[in-house]
Short mmCIF file of C-alpha atoms in Angstrom, two decimals:
data_model
loop_
_atom_site.label_atom_id
_atom_site.label_comp_id
_atom_site.label_asym_id
_atom_site.label_seq_id
_atom_site.Cartn_x
_atom_site.Cartn_y
_atom_site.Cartn_z
CA MET A 9 -33.16 -52.70 -327.95
CA THR A 10 -33.08 -52.29 -324.19
CA PRO A 11 -29.90 -53.54 -322.55
CA THR A 12 -30.40 -56.14 -319.87
CA VAL A 13 -28.81 -55.54 -316.55
CA THR A 14 -27.43 -58.54 -314.75
CA PRO A 15 -27.40 -57.99 -311.01
CA ALA A 16 -24.08 -58.49 -309.29
CA PRO A 17 -23.93 -61.71 -307.29
CA ARG A 18 -24.62 -61.13 -303.63
CA GLY A 19 -22.42 -62.42 -300.87
CA PRO A 20 -23.59 -64.87 -298.21
CA LEU A 21 -24.26 -62.14 -295.66
CA ALA A 22 -26.50 -60.29 -298.11
CA HIS A 23 -28.46 -63.52 -298.75
CA VAL A 24 -29.05 -64.07 -295.04
CA LEU A 25 -29.98 -60.45 -294.38
CA ALA A 26 -32.38 -60.47 -297.33
CA ALA A 27 -34.03 -63.61 -295.97
CA LEU A 28 -34.39 -62.01 -292.53
CA ALA A 29 -36.01 -58.96 -294.12
CA HIS A 30 -38.42 -61.07 -296.21
CA PRO A 31 -42.09 -60.42 -295.38
CA LEU A 32 -42.64 -64.07 -294.39
CA CYS A 33 -39.79 -63.91 -291.87
CA LEU A 34 -41.05 -60.60 -290.50
CA ALA A 35 -44.52 -62.14 -290.14
CA GLU A 36 -43.01 -65.08 -288.22
CA VAL A 37 -41.27 -62.69 -285.82
CA ALA A 38 -44.49 -60.68 -285.41
CA LEU A 39 -46.46 -63.88 -284.72
CA LEU A 40 -43.95 -64.95 -282.09
CA LEU A 41 -44.06 -61.56 -280.34
CA VAL A 42 -47.85 -61.23 -280.43
CA ASN A 43 -48.33 -64.82 -279.34
CA ASP A 44 -45.82 -64.70 -276.47
CA HIS A 45 -46.85 -61.28 -275.14
CA LEU A 46 -50.61 -61.24 -275.78
CA LEU A 47 -52.20 -64.49 -276.91
CA LYS A 48 -50.59 -66.80 -274.34
CA ALA A 49 -51.88 -64.58 -271.52
CA ALA A 50 -55.38 -64.36 -273.01
CA TRP A 51 -55.69 -68.00 -274.14
CA PRO A 52 -53.07 -70.19 -272.47
CA GLY A 53 -52.94 -73.70 -273.79
CA TRP A 54 -51.74 -76.14 -276.37
CA LEU A 55 -52.34 -73.99 -279.46
CA THR A 56 -50.54 -70.86 -278.26
CA GLY A 57 -47.62 -73.00 -277.13
CA LYS A 58 -47.29 -74.61 -280.54
CA LEU A 59 -47.63 -71.26 -282.33
CA SER A 60 -44.51 -70.00 -280.57
CA ASP A 61 -42.59 -73.14 -281.51
CA VAL A 62 -43.62 -72.93 -285.16
CA ALA A 63 -42.81 -69.23 -285.45
CA GLY A 64 -39.47 -69.57 -283.69
CA LEU A 65 -38.36 -72.59 -285.70
CA ALA A 66 -39.23 -70.82 -288.94
CA PHE A 67 -36.79 -67.93 -288.44
CA ALA A 68 -34.20 -69.18 -285.90
CA PRO A 69 -32.03 -70.86 -288.58
CA LEU A 70 -31.66 -67.49 -290.31
CA LEU A 71 -30.28 -65.98 -287.12
CA GLU A 72 -27.89 -68.91 -286.75
CA ALA A 73 -26.74 -68.49 -290.36
CA LEU A 74 -25.53 -64.93 -289.68
CA PRO A 75 -22.22 -65.92 -288.05
CA LEU A 76 -21.69 -68.57 -290.75
CA ALA A 77 -22.05 -65.87 -293.40
CA LEU A 78 -19.21 -63.92 -291.78
CA LEU A 79 -16.75 -66.81 -291.94
CA PRO A 80 -13.79 -66.22 -294.26
CA THR A 81 -14.64 -69.48 -296.03
CA ALA A 82 -18.10 -68.22 -297.03
CA ARG A 83 -17.95 -67.36 -300.72
CA ARG A 84 -19.95 -65.03 -302.88
CA GLY A 85 -23.07 -66.78 -304.06
CA ASP A 86 -22.95 -69.49 -301.38
CA ARG A 87 -26.39 -70.53 -300.30
CA TRP A 88 -25.28 -73.61 -298.34
CA LEU A 89 -25.14 -71.62 -295.10
CA LEU A 90 -28.74 -72.24 -294.19
CA TRP A 91 -28.60 -76.05 -294.16
CA PRO A 92 -26.18 -76.38 -291.22
CA ALA A 93 -28.21 -73.76 -289.35
CA ILE A 94 -31.47 -75.67 -290.00
CA ALA A 95 -29.86 -78.92 -288.82
CA ALA A 96 -28.41 -77.28 -285.70
CA THR A 97 -31.75 -75.65 -284.85
CA GLY A 98 -33.65 -78.91 -285.25
CA LEU A 99 -31.16 -80.92 -283.19
CA TRP A 100 -31.04 -78.33 -280.41
CA PHE A 101 -34.84 -77.97 -280.34
CA ALA A 102 -35.37 -81.72 -280.15
CA ALA A 103 -32.77 -82.10 -277.40
CA ALA A 104 -34.03 -79.11 -275.38
CA LYS A 105 -37.60 -80.37 -275.54
CA THR A 106 -36.77 -83.93 -274.50
CA LEU A 107 -33.55 -84.02 -272.41
CA PRO A 108 -33.61 -82.38 -268.94
CA GLU A 109 -29.90 -81.49 -269.00
CA VAL A 110 -30.10 -79.79 -272.40
CA HIS A 111 -33.31 -78.02 -271.35
CA GLU A 112 -31.66 -76.56 -268.23
CA ALA A 113 -28.51 -75.54 -270.14
CA SER A 114 -30.67 -73.90 -272.83
CA LEU A 115 -32.63 -71.92 -270.25
CA ALA A 116 -29.38 -70.67 -268.70
CA LEU A 117 -27.89 -69.73 -272.08
CA LEU A 118 -31.01 -67.97 -273.34
CA SER A 119 -31.43 -66.10 -270.05
CA THR A 120 -27.85 -64.87 -270.37
CA LEU A 121 -28.31 -63.86 -274.02
CA THR A 122 -31.57 -62.01 -273.37
CA GLY A 123 -30.45 -60.42 -270.12
CA GLY A 124 -33.40 -61.70 -268.14
CA PRO A 125 -35.32 -64.79 -267.17
CA PHE A 126 -36.14 -67.00 -270.13
CA THR A 127 -38.58 -69.87 -269.87
CA PHE A 128 -39.95 -72.57 -272.10
CA GLN A 129 -41.46 -75.92 -271.29
CA ARG A 130 -39.78 -79.25 -271.85
CA ASP A 131 -42.54 -80.90 -273.85
CA PRO A 132 -41.84 -83.71 -276.32
CA SER A 133 -45.14 -82.96 -278.11
CA ASP A 134 -43.51 -79.73 -279.30
CA LEU A 135 -41.52 -81.85 -281.74
CA LEU A 136 -44.66 -81.67 -283.89
CA ALA A 137 -43.46 -78.15 -284.82
CA LEU A 138 -40.19 -79.37 -286.42
CA PRO A 139 -41.58 -79.20 -290.01
CA ALA A 140 -41.66 -75.40 -289.54
CA LEU A 141 -37.89 -75.52 -290.17
CA LEU A 142 -38.75 -75.93 -293.84
CA ALA A 143 -40.06 -72.35 -293.87
CA ALA A 144 -36.52 -71.10 -293.26
#
């Protein structure tokens, strides 16, 4: 009889890192990069704008979950970390796409974080991309 090996439970950070390394997440990042650097220039318009929103919303909560996974209160086996990150991403996205003050503050923050000019349009129709959060 072959002994069964039970894998050791992974900590919250390992769960988040595994999700970031998942092929679907990597495809979302690739779609965002290709769309923003190639497709938008070749075919500017509604579709390429929405593709960026969908791709970004699908993996952004995983990036936001990273600091949560490092909290001392995060326990081995916790998978709750993603839900607050999904909620925060959705609320920020909705506010940045509809409220001028939040849009301007977001542009300033993202420009600082990326070390260069960062732009995105304030467009309430982008809220159509919010279901992409479920991919996280």
